[in-house]
Amino acid sequence: MIMASSSSSIASNFTLPRNNDAILKQCGSSTAVFGSVRVLNHKPRRRSCVTYASSIQLQQQVEPSLIGDVDKQKDDGRVLKVGLICGGPSAERGISLNSARSVLDHIQGDDLLVSCYYIDCNLNAFAISTAQVYSNTPADFDFKLDSLAQSFQTLDDLAEHLAKAVDIVFPVIHGQFGEDGTIQELLEKYSVPFVGTGSNECREAFDKYKASLELRKHGFITVPSFLVQGHETNQSELSEWFKRHRLDPDSGKVVVKPTRGGSSIGVGVAYGVADSLIKANELISKGIDNKVLIEMFLEGGSEFTAIVLDVGSGTHRRPVVLLPTEVELQSRGANDVQENDAIFNYRRKYLPTQQVAYHTPPRFSLDVIENIRKGASLLFQQLCLQDFARIDGWFLPNSACNLPSSESEFGRTESGTIIFTDINLISGMEQTSFLFQQASKVGFSHTNILRSIIHHACLRFPNLASIINKSGQVPSKSKYSKLNRSVPHHEGARKVFVIFGGDTSERQVSLMSGTNVWLNLQAFHDLEVTPCLLSTTSEYESTVDGKKADNVMNRTVWSLPYSLVLRHTTEEVLAACIEAIEPDRAAMTSNLREKVMNDLMEGFKDHSWFSGFDIADELPIRFSLKQWIKLAKKAEATVFIAVHGGIGEDGTLQSLLDAEGIPYTGPGAMASKICMDKVATSAALKNLANSGVLTINKDVRKKDDLLSKPINEIWHDITQKLRCETLCVKPARDGCSTGVARLCSSSDLAVYVKALEECLLRIPPNSLSKAHGMIEMPNPPPELLIFEPFIETDEIIMTSKFKNETSDGLTWKGLSRWVEITVGVVGKRGSMHSLSPSVTVKETGDILSLEEKFQGGTGINLTPPPLSIMSANALERCKKHIELIANTLQLEGFSRIDAFVNVDSGEVLIIEVNTVPGMTPSTVLIHQALAEQPPLYPHQFFRKLLDLASERSM
């Protein structure tokens, strides 16, 4: 998203105003093989809405028939009522919202009803609608909670309500309040059953320093650490600690981190005593924690994480550790931003980048993997944890380990030393989180593992046993079709191939979009959905007469089994595909999987509610794009295109599918081609100036010209041509904010051009004259770049409302009268319907970052625009202008339009049109669909897009 100078004439038709396997048989359940994944026959009907908390008043309308159906089922003892609590006061509340969204998606069913609750950063409690759970970040709705939600006067009032309204609570609050025993103590006080570990045990395990002492007491090797409390730490004591552990007091490398926190927030590296104390005191001063740990930096080791699932009965624990995951930090060579102090930080955990890769199981020896599993299981038992947990640690090969330890301590292996460092009591539950990655490797779908955890928690409460025994475990909601040369036809089932990936800089977002679409479409009984990865260019190149043949039909498409989709990058998916078919690695994984599943079944055999595993161990299948298209035609499949940029958005893939008569989602080939070209898009809309649709002047430059001509000359030439002082630069054919930057001077242009010349993968924060975050750059660098005047809009400031405040937390001066919006359009060609626009709010810098656009828990979108910013009449005029744009460009199916809008007149200044917009779990399209009347939930929305594709072909 882009912006510009308010004082400049920036377009020819517009001037901005100045003011302006074997295990499956043991389960005893009938199964059917639908190709790449084996799925149990019985599964729940997906509901279009779930119960809301009693007496809640919402703007979103719910169909009366559904409310009546829900109320009727509440009286039926077979229905389990789950209270889902998210939010919290910690910096992890955005991740908590992501987890709640994922849990909500996968546990709903006729036999399980969900009510949603939210704790804000000031510990105010609310009953919220499920629509709010699909917000990108709590800031999207914090400011309107008073009008949208039922509030509780105190937390005790919330607990009293929960005791009457739900059977069991699933707290998905990460960090303080959620994992430190606070919410658990509140629920225990009012005898409310809940999922997870008890309050006393949470307090001990959540505090990293206390947990370390406890681990050491139980015979585990631990990382030497020093506790800083308050600002009065004795520097001489810390100096002695450095010397005792053979660290140089002036330069010894250590890790500084909060004792009570997660998601790597506040974790950093320090050198020497003085630097350590400075960084520790910074964490304390910022209020991140009042206790800080200084630990030895573990050089040469490999980080791992392991999910532990309790399958015991009642108070008897039987923890089973799933297949651990190795976390590999990566640097992509000289072109990447170099970090000597690279750690597994918040950005690497939650943003899909190639700076980290995951390996499940780890690339360790079998004895190390087995000892990790054994140690995590012992730790779970000795700390009296319950239901599930995630335990992190390090493996240090013998050559890298210099930690003092005795032979009696647990963790010594022939290959090296295992150290457990962190205990996560409420593990992250985003769609591709470690929980689901590891669970899918041993036979669990998302639904199956979550319901197993909930039902196991119910065992501790005798009054809930009858409910779960009657309702039964509900495995997968999905059907799959394994692609092969003779695609089987299942009577009445419609084939859907979801394709994502590609070779552009948008491929990681494409993976997120495709995964989300695939998971949501599994809700429907009449669909067989197959996830497919369009591989990168280098992977499919062939040669003819000794020369490379760049034939698009030779590109590789992989049909993926369930577990291989759940990755963070396309490179990781591709590597997993190659690894899966490598004989030795495949054999080891298969043996470990069978062992873990046997361990699980030893416990599950005593639980009548567990109906079995629902994900089979299948291999990926490789095709050329030509073969894949023929398969789609033979299967009479509809292709759901989730490939952002490149052949997925420039009309190429659409043309190939048109040639074979295969229906697909989104606009046709010609409209896609025009919209991919930002200059062509402006030209196509040029004649709409008198109708309230305005365009921005553009100057297109070749990369080679930028590299060969004097920078000052280029800067002067562009600014004179566009009649502005500040520029916005963007690649001509890339999206997702890749390579988009604000340039305020020729020196800024020089930095940007140097990044192009050196093929940098990212420009570090604040490298330009105006403050900005990390700028992800296209790889390879674009051949053409577009320069535009930078549109300056009024800053919208979102603040958290404190108890003594009465404002709504939204500040907007409204001087220029222009704001930036993004809006989805849905429908048939010639009659496209505009959804309610979202006002985009930048948290850092002037350009929306990759995180703010697509990563759940970051970025703020106000949907619909608040009345304090835009009147209802202006909003309606804006939507009419958006529909005019869509119909002029011959869009169909769905697209997303980014623009600036005048909040008084509703005039629209077009930025760009995305014919394959982001479809990630936190995309604004979901927010906008939920604002429709009646609201469209994600699975309904994606089904609508699929049906539009089929109707067009018919």
PDB file of C-alpha atoms in Angstrom, residues 66 90 94 155 226 307 312 397-398 459 504 557 566 575 581 604 654 684 874 893 895:
ATOM      1  CA  LEU A  66     -29.899 -21.065  13.360  1.00  0.00           C
ATOM      2  CA  SER A  90       0.737  -9.636  27.065  1.00  0.00           C
ATOM      3  CA  GLY A  94      -2.339 -10.996  18.633  1.00  0.00           C
ATOM      4  CA  LEU A 155     -13.213 -11.149  36.065  1.00  0.00           C
ATOM      5  CA  PHE A 226      21.692 -15.352  36.173  1.00  0.00           C
ATOM      6  CA  ILE A 307       4.528 -31.452  21.478  1.00  0.00           C
ATOM      7  CA  GLY A 312      -3.847 -41.172  30.312  1.00  0.00           C
ATOM      8  CA  PRO A 397      26.863 -32.079  19.620  1.00  0.00           C
ATOM      9  CA  ASN A 398      29.824 -33.218  21.690  1.00  0.00           C
ATOM     10  CA  LEU A 459     -12.022 -36.901  31.772  1.00  0.00           C
ATOM     11  CA  THR A 504       7.503 -14.849  -7.348  1.00  0.00           C
ATOM     12  CA  VAL A 557       3.182 -29.309  -9.670  1.00  0.00           C
ATOM     13  CA  LEU A 566       1.646 -27.422   6.937  1.00  0.00           C
ATOM     14  CA  ALA A 575      12.284 -29.811   0.466  1.00  0.00           C
ATOM     15  CA  ILE A 581      10.628 -39.736  -1.316  1.00  0.00           C
ATOM     16  CA  PHE A 604      -6.341 -44.155  23.600  1.00  0.00           C
ATOM     17  CA  GLN A 654      -6.098 -18.793 -16.772  1.00  0.00           C
ATOM     18  CA  ALA A 684      -8.131   1.227 -18.737  1.00  0.00           C
ATOM     19  CA  ALA A 874     -19.767   8.702   1.359  1.00  0.00           C
ATOM     20  CA  GLY A 893     -15.436 -14.155  -9.303  1.00  0.00           C
ATOM     21  CA  SER A 895     -10.701  -9.521  -6.630  1.00  0.00           C
TER      22      SER A 895
END
